[in-house]
CSV table of C-alpha atoms in Angstrom, one decimal:
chain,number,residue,atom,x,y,z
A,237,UNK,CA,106.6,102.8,44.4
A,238,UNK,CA,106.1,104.4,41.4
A,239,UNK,CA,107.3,108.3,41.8
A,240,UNK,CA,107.3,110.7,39.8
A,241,UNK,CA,109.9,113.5,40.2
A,242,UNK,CA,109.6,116.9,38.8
A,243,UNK,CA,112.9,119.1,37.8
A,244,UNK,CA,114.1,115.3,36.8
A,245,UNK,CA,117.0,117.0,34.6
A,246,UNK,CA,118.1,119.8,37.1
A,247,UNK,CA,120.8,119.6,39.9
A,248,UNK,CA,118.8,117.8,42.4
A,249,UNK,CA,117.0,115.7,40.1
A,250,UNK,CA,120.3,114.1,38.8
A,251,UNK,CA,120.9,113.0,41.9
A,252,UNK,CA,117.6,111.9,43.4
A,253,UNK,CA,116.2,109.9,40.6
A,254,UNK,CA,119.1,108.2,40.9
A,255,UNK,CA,119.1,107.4,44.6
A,256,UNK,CA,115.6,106.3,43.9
A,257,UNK,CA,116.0,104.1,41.4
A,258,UNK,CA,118.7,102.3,43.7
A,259,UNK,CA,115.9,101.8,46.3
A,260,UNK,CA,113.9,99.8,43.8
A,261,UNK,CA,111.3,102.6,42.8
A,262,UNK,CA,110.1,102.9,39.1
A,263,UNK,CA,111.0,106.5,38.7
A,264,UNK,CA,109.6,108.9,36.3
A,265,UNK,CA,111.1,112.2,35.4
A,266,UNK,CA,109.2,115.1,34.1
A,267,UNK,CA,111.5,118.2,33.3
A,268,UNK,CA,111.3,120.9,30.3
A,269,UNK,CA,114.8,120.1,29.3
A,270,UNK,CA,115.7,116.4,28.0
A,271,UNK,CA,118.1,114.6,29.6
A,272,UNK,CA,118.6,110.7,30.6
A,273,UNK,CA,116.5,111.2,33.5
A,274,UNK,CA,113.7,112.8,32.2
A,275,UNK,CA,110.6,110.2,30.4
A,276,UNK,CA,108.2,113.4,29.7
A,277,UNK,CA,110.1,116.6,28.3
A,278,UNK,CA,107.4,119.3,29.0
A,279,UNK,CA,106.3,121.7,31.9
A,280,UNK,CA,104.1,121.1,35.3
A,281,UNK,CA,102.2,124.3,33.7
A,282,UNK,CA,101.0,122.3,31.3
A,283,UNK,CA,97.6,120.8,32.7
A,284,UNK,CA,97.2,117.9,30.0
A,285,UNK,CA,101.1,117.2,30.4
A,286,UNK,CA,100.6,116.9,34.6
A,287,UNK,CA,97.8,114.9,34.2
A,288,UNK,CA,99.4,112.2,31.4
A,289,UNK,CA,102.5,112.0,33.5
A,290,UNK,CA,100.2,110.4,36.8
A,291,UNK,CA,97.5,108.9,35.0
A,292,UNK,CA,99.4,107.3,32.2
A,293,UNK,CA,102.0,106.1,34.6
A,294,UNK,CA,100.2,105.2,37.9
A,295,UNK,CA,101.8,107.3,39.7
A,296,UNK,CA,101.8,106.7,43.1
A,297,UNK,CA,104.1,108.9,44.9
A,298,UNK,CA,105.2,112.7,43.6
A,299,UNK,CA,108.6,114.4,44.4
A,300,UNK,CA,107.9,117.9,43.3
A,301,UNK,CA,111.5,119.7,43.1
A,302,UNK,CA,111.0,121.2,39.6
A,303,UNK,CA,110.6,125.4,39.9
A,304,UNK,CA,111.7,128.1,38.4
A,305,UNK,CA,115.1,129.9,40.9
A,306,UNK,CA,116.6,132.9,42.2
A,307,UNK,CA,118.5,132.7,39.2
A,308,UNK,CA,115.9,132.5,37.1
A,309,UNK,CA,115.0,135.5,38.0
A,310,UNK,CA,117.7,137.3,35.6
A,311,UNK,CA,115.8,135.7,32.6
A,312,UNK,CA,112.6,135.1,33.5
A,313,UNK,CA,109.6,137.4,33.8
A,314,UNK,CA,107.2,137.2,36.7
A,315,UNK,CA,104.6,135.6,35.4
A,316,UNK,CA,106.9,132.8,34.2
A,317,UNK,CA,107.3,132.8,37.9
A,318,UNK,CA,103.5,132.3,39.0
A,319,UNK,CA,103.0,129.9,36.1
A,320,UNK,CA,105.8,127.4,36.8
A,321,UNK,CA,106.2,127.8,41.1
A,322,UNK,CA,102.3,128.6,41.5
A,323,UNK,CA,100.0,126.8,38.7
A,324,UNK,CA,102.3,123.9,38.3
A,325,UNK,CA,102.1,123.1,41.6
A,326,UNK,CA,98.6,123.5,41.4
A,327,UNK,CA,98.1,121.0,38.6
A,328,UNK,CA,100.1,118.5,40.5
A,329,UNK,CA,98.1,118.4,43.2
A,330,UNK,CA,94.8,118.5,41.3
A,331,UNK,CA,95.6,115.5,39.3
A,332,UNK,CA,96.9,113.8,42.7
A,333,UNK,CA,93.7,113.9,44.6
A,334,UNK,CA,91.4,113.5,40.9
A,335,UNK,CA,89.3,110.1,41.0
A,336,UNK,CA,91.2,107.1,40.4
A,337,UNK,CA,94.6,109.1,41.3
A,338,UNK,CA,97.1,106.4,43.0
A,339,UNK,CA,99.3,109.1,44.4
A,340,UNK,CA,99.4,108.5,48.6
A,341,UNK,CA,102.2,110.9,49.2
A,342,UNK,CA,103.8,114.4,47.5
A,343,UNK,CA,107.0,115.4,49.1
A,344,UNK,CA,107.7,119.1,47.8
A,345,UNK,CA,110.7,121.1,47.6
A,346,UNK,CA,110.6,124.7,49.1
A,347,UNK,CA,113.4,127.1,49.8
A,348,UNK,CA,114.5,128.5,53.1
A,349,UNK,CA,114.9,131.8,51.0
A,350,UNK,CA,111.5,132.6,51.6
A,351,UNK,CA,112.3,132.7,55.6
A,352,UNK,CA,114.6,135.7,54.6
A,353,UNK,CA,113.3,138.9,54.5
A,354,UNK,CA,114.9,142.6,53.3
A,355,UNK,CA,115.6,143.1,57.1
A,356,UNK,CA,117.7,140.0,57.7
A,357,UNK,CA,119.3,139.8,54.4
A,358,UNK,CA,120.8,143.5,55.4
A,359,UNK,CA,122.5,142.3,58.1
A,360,UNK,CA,125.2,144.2,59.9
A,361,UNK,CA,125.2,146.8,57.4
A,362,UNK,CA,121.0,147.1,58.1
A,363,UNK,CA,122.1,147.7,61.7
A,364,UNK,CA,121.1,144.4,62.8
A,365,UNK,CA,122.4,143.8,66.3
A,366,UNK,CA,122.6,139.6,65.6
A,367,UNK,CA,122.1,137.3,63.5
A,368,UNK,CA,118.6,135.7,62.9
A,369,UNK,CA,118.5,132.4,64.6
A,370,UNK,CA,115.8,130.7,61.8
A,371,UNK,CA,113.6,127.6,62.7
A,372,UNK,CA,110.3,126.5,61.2
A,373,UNK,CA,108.5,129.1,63.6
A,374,UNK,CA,110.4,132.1,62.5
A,375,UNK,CA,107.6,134.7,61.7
A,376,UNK,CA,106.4,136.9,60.1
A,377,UNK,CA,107.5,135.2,56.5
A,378,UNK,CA,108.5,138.1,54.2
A,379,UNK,CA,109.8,136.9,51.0
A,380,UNK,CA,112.1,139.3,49.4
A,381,UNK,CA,111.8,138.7,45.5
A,382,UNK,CA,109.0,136.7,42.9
A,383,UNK,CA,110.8,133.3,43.7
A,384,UNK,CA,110.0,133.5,47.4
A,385,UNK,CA,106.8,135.0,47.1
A,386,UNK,CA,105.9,131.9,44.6
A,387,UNK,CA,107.7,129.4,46.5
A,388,UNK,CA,105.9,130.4,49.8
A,389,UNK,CA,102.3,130.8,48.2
A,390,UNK,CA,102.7,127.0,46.7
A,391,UNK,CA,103.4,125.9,50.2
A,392,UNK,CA,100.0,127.3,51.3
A,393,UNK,CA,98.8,125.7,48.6
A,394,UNK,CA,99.8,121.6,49.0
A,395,UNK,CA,98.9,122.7,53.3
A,396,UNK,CA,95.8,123.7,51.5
A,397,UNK,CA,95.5,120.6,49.6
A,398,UNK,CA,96.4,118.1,52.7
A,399,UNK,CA,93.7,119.7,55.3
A,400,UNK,CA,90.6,119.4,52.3
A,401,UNK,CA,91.6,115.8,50.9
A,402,UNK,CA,94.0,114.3,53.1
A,403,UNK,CA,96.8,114.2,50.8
A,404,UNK,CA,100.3,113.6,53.0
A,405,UNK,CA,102.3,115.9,52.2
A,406,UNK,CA,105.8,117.0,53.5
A,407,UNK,CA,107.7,120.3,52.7
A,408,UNK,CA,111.2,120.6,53.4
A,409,UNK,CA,112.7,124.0,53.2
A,410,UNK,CA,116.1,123.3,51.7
A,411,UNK,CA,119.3,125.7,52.1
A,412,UNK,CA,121.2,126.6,49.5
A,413,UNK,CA,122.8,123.7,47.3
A,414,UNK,CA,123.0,124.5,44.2
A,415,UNK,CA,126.2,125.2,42.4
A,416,UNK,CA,126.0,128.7,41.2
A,417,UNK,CA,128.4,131.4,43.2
A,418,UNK,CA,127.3,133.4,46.1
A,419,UNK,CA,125.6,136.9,44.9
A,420,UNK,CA,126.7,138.5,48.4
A,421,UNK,CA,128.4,141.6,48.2
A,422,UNK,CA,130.7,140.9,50.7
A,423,UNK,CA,132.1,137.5,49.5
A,424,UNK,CA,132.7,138.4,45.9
A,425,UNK,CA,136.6,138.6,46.6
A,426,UNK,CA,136.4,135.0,47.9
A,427,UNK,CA,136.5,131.4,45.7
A,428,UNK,CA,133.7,129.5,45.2
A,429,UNK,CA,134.8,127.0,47.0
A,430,UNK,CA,136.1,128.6,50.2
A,431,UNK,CA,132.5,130.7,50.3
A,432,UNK,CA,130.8,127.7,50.0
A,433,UNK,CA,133.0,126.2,53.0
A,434,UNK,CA,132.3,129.1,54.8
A,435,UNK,CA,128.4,128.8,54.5
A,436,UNK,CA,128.5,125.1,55.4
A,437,UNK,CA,128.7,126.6,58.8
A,438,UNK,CA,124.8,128.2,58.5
A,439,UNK,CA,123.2,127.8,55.2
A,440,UNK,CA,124.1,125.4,52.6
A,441,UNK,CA,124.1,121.4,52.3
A,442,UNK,CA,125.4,119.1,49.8
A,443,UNK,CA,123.2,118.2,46.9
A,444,UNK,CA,123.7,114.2,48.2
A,445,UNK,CA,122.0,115.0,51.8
A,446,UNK,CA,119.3,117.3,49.9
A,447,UNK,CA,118.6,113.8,48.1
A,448,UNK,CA,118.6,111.9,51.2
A,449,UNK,CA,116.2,114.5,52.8
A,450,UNK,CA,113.7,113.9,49.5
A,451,UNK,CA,114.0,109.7,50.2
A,452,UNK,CA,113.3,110.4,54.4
A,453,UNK,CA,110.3,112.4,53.4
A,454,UNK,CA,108.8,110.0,51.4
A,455,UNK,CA,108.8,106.7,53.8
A,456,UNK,CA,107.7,109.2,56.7
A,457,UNK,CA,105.0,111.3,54.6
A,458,UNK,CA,101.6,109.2,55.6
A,459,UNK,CA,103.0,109.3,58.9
A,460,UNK,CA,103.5,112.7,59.4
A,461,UNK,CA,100.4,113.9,57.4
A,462,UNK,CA,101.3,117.4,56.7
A,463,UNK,CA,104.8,119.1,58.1
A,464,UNK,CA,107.6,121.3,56.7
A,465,UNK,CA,111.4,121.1,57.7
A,466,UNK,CA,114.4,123.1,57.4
A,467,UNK,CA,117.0,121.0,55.7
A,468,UNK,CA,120.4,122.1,56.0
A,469,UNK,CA,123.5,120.9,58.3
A,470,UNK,CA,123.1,121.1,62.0
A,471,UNK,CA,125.4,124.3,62.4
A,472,UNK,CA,128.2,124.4,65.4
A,473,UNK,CA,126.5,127.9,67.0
A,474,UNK,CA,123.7,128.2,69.2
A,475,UNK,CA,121.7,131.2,69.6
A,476,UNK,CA,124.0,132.5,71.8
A,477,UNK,CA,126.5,133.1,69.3
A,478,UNK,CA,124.2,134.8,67.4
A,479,UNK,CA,124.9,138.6,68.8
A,480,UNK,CA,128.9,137.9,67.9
A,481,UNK,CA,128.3,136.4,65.0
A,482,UNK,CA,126.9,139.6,63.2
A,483,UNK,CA,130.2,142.0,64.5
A,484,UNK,CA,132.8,138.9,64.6
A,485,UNK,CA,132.2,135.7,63.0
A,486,UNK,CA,135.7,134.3,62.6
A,487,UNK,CA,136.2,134.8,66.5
A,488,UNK,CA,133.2,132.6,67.1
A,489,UNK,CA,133.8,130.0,64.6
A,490,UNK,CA,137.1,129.7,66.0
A,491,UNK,CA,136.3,129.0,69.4
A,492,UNK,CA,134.1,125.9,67.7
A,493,UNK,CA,136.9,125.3,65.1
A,494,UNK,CA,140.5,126.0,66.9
A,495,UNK,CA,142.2,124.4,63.7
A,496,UNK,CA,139.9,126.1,60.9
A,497,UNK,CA,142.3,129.0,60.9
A,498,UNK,CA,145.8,126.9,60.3
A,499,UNK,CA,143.7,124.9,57.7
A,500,UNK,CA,142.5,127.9,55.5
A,501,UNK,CA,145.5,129.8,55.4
A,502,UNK,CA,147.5,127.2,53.6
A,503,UNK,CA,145.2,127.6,51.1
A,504,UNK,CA,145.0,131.6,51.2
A,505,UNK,CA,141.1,131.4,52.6
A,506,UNK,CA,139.1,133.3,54.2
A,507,UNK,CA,136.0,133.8,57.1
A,508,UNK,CA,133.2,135.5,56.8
A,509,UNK,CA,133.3,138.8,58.9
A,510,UNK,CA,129.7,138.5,59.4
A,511,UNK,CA,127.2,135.8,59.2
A,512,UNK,CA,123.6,137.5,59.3
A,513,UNK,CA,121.6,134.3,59.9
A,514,UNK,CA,121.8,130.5,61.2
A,515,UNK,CA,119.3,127.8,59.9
A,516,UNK,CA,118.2,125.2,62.6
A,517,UNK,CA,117.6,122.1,61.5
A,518,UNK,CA,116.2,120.6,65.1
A,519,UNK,CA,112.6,120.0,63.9
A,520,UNK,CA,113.9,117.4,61.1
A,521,UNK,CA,116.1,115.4,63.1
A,522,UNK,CA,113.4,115.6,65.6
A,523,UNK,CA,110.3,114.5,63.7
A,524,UNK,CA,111.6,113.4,60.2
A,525,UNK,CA,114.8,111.5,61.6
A,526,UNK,CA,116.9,113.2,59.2
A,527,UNK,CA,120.6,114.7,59.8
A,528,UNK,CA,122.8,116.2,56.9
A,529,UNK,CA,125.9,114.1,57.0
A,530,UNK,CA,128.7,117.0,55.6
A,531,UNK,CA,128.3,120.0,57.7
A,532,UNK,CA,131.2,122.7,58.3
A,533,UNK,CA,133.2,119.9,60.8
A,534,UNK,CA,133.2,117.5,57.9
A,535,UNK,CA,134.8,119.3,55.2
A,536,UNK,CA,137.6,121.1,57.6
A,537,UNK,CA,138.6,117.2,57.4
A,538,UNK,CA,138.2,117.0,53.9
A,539,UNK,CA,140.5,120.1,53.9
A,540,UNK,CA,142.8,118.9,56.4
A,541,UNK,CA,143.4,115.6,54.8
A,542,UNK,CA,144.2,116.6,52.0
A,543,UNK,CA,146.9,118.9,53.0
A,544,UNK,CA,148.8,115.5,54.4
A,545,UNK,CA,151.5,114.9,51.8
């Protein structure tokens, strides 16, 4: 196919155009910031650029991962926000669905940040009594900052798109992958890397199965018609666990993990005391056919193997 992938330069783009281009696709990247993946330096904002990128290329399938972040947010006003996030998606799927358009499929990527509201992102110290077990029908939706807001409003807008011209269109709610540190309070005195071992256990995934989701999505989009997934490792807890997890979560993830303790120690780590809410994955390996492949399990034997002299 011939795909074009938005936020070609960024952290998921440099691995995804890739994987795509291994499958034999003709892959076009469209990012503001050059790089070797990107054919069309400019923004989805841009109407005139959308509309070159799919015409001019006969597009026929769009990956739409390019947005402005939660870290954006530091540098970025609001309105940078609703144009990128909200208009950009809009011009995507306008030119999609315009006569003569080839595109048959638009996978877009969404956050599972917009699942968490003020409430659940308080956690013990909001008084919550466990943690928030989250799945697709998690309600009600309260996004807690401009990214969420925009991310969640572009979701209505490609549903929107789907039920008036039949575009297939998948959304998968990704957890977090990207490389920057952890902006919990409660974490700061921890690595990098041990926090992001620790949140392998409930809510983040390597940027190569975030890939792999974007590739699933696009075989199974005319399929599925119209459907959003949580993507994130298939955590060890159930919901359970969740009323332990908030008070004590070393003592649960040590009755899943008997050797995690042994294993961090040599290396001076340490577990969460609380973990304030669990993504479920179920719906995707149920409906898309998709598992992550390094979850919390996986890298404890990353860890442990290279301990052995």
């Amino acid at each position: 196919m011939r795909i074009l992938v938005t936020g070609s330069s960024g952290w998921l783009g440099q691995t995804l155009v890739p994987r795509l281009r291994r499958d034999g696709h003709q892959v076009v990247g469209l990012d503001p910031v050059p790089s070797v993946l990107t054919e069309i330096v400019g923004s989805i904002a841009d109407r005139a650029t959308v509309r070159a990128a799919v015409r001019d290329f006969g597009i026929e399938a769009i990956v739409h991962s390019g947005a402005l972040h939660k870290p954006d947010i530091e540098t970025h006003e609001r309105t940078d926000f609703v144009s990128v996030n909200v208009q950009g998606t809009l011009n995507l799927l306008e030119e999609a669905v315009a006569f003569g358009s080839s595109v048959s499929r638009f996978v877009m990527t969404s956050t599972t940040s917009l699942m968490i509201s003020k409430t659940v992102r308080a956690g013990r110290d909001g008084g919550a009594r466990q943690a928030a077990w989250i799945t697709e029908e998690t309600t009600p939706l309260l996004p807690r900052n401009i990214y969420g807001v925009t991310k969640y409003a572009a979701e209505h807008m490609v549903r929107l798109f789907h039920e008036l011209h039949g575009l297939p269109v998948v959304i998968l709610r990704t957890s977090r992958f990207f490389p920057e540190e952890d902006d919990m309070a409660h974490v700061i005195s921890q690595s990098a890397e041990n926090t992001k071992a620790n949140e392998l256990l409930f809510r983040r995934a390597t940027v190569e199965d975030m890939a792999e989701a974007h590739v699933v999505a696009l075989a199974k989009a005319p399929e599925l018609g119209f459907d959003n997934f949580i993507i994130s490792p298939r955590p060890p807890f159930t919901p359970a666990d969740c009323a332990e997890l908030i008070v004590d979560a070393p003592a649960v993830v040590r009755r899943h993990f008997p050797q995690y303790e042994a294993i961090y120690a040599r290396r001076g780590w340490t577990m969460f005391q609380s973990i304030d809410r669990v993504y479920d994955p179920a719906k995707a390996f149920q409906r898309l056919g998709f598992a992550c492949r390094t979850g919390f399990a996986e890298k404890l034997a990353e860890l442990d193997r290279q301990d052995i002299p």
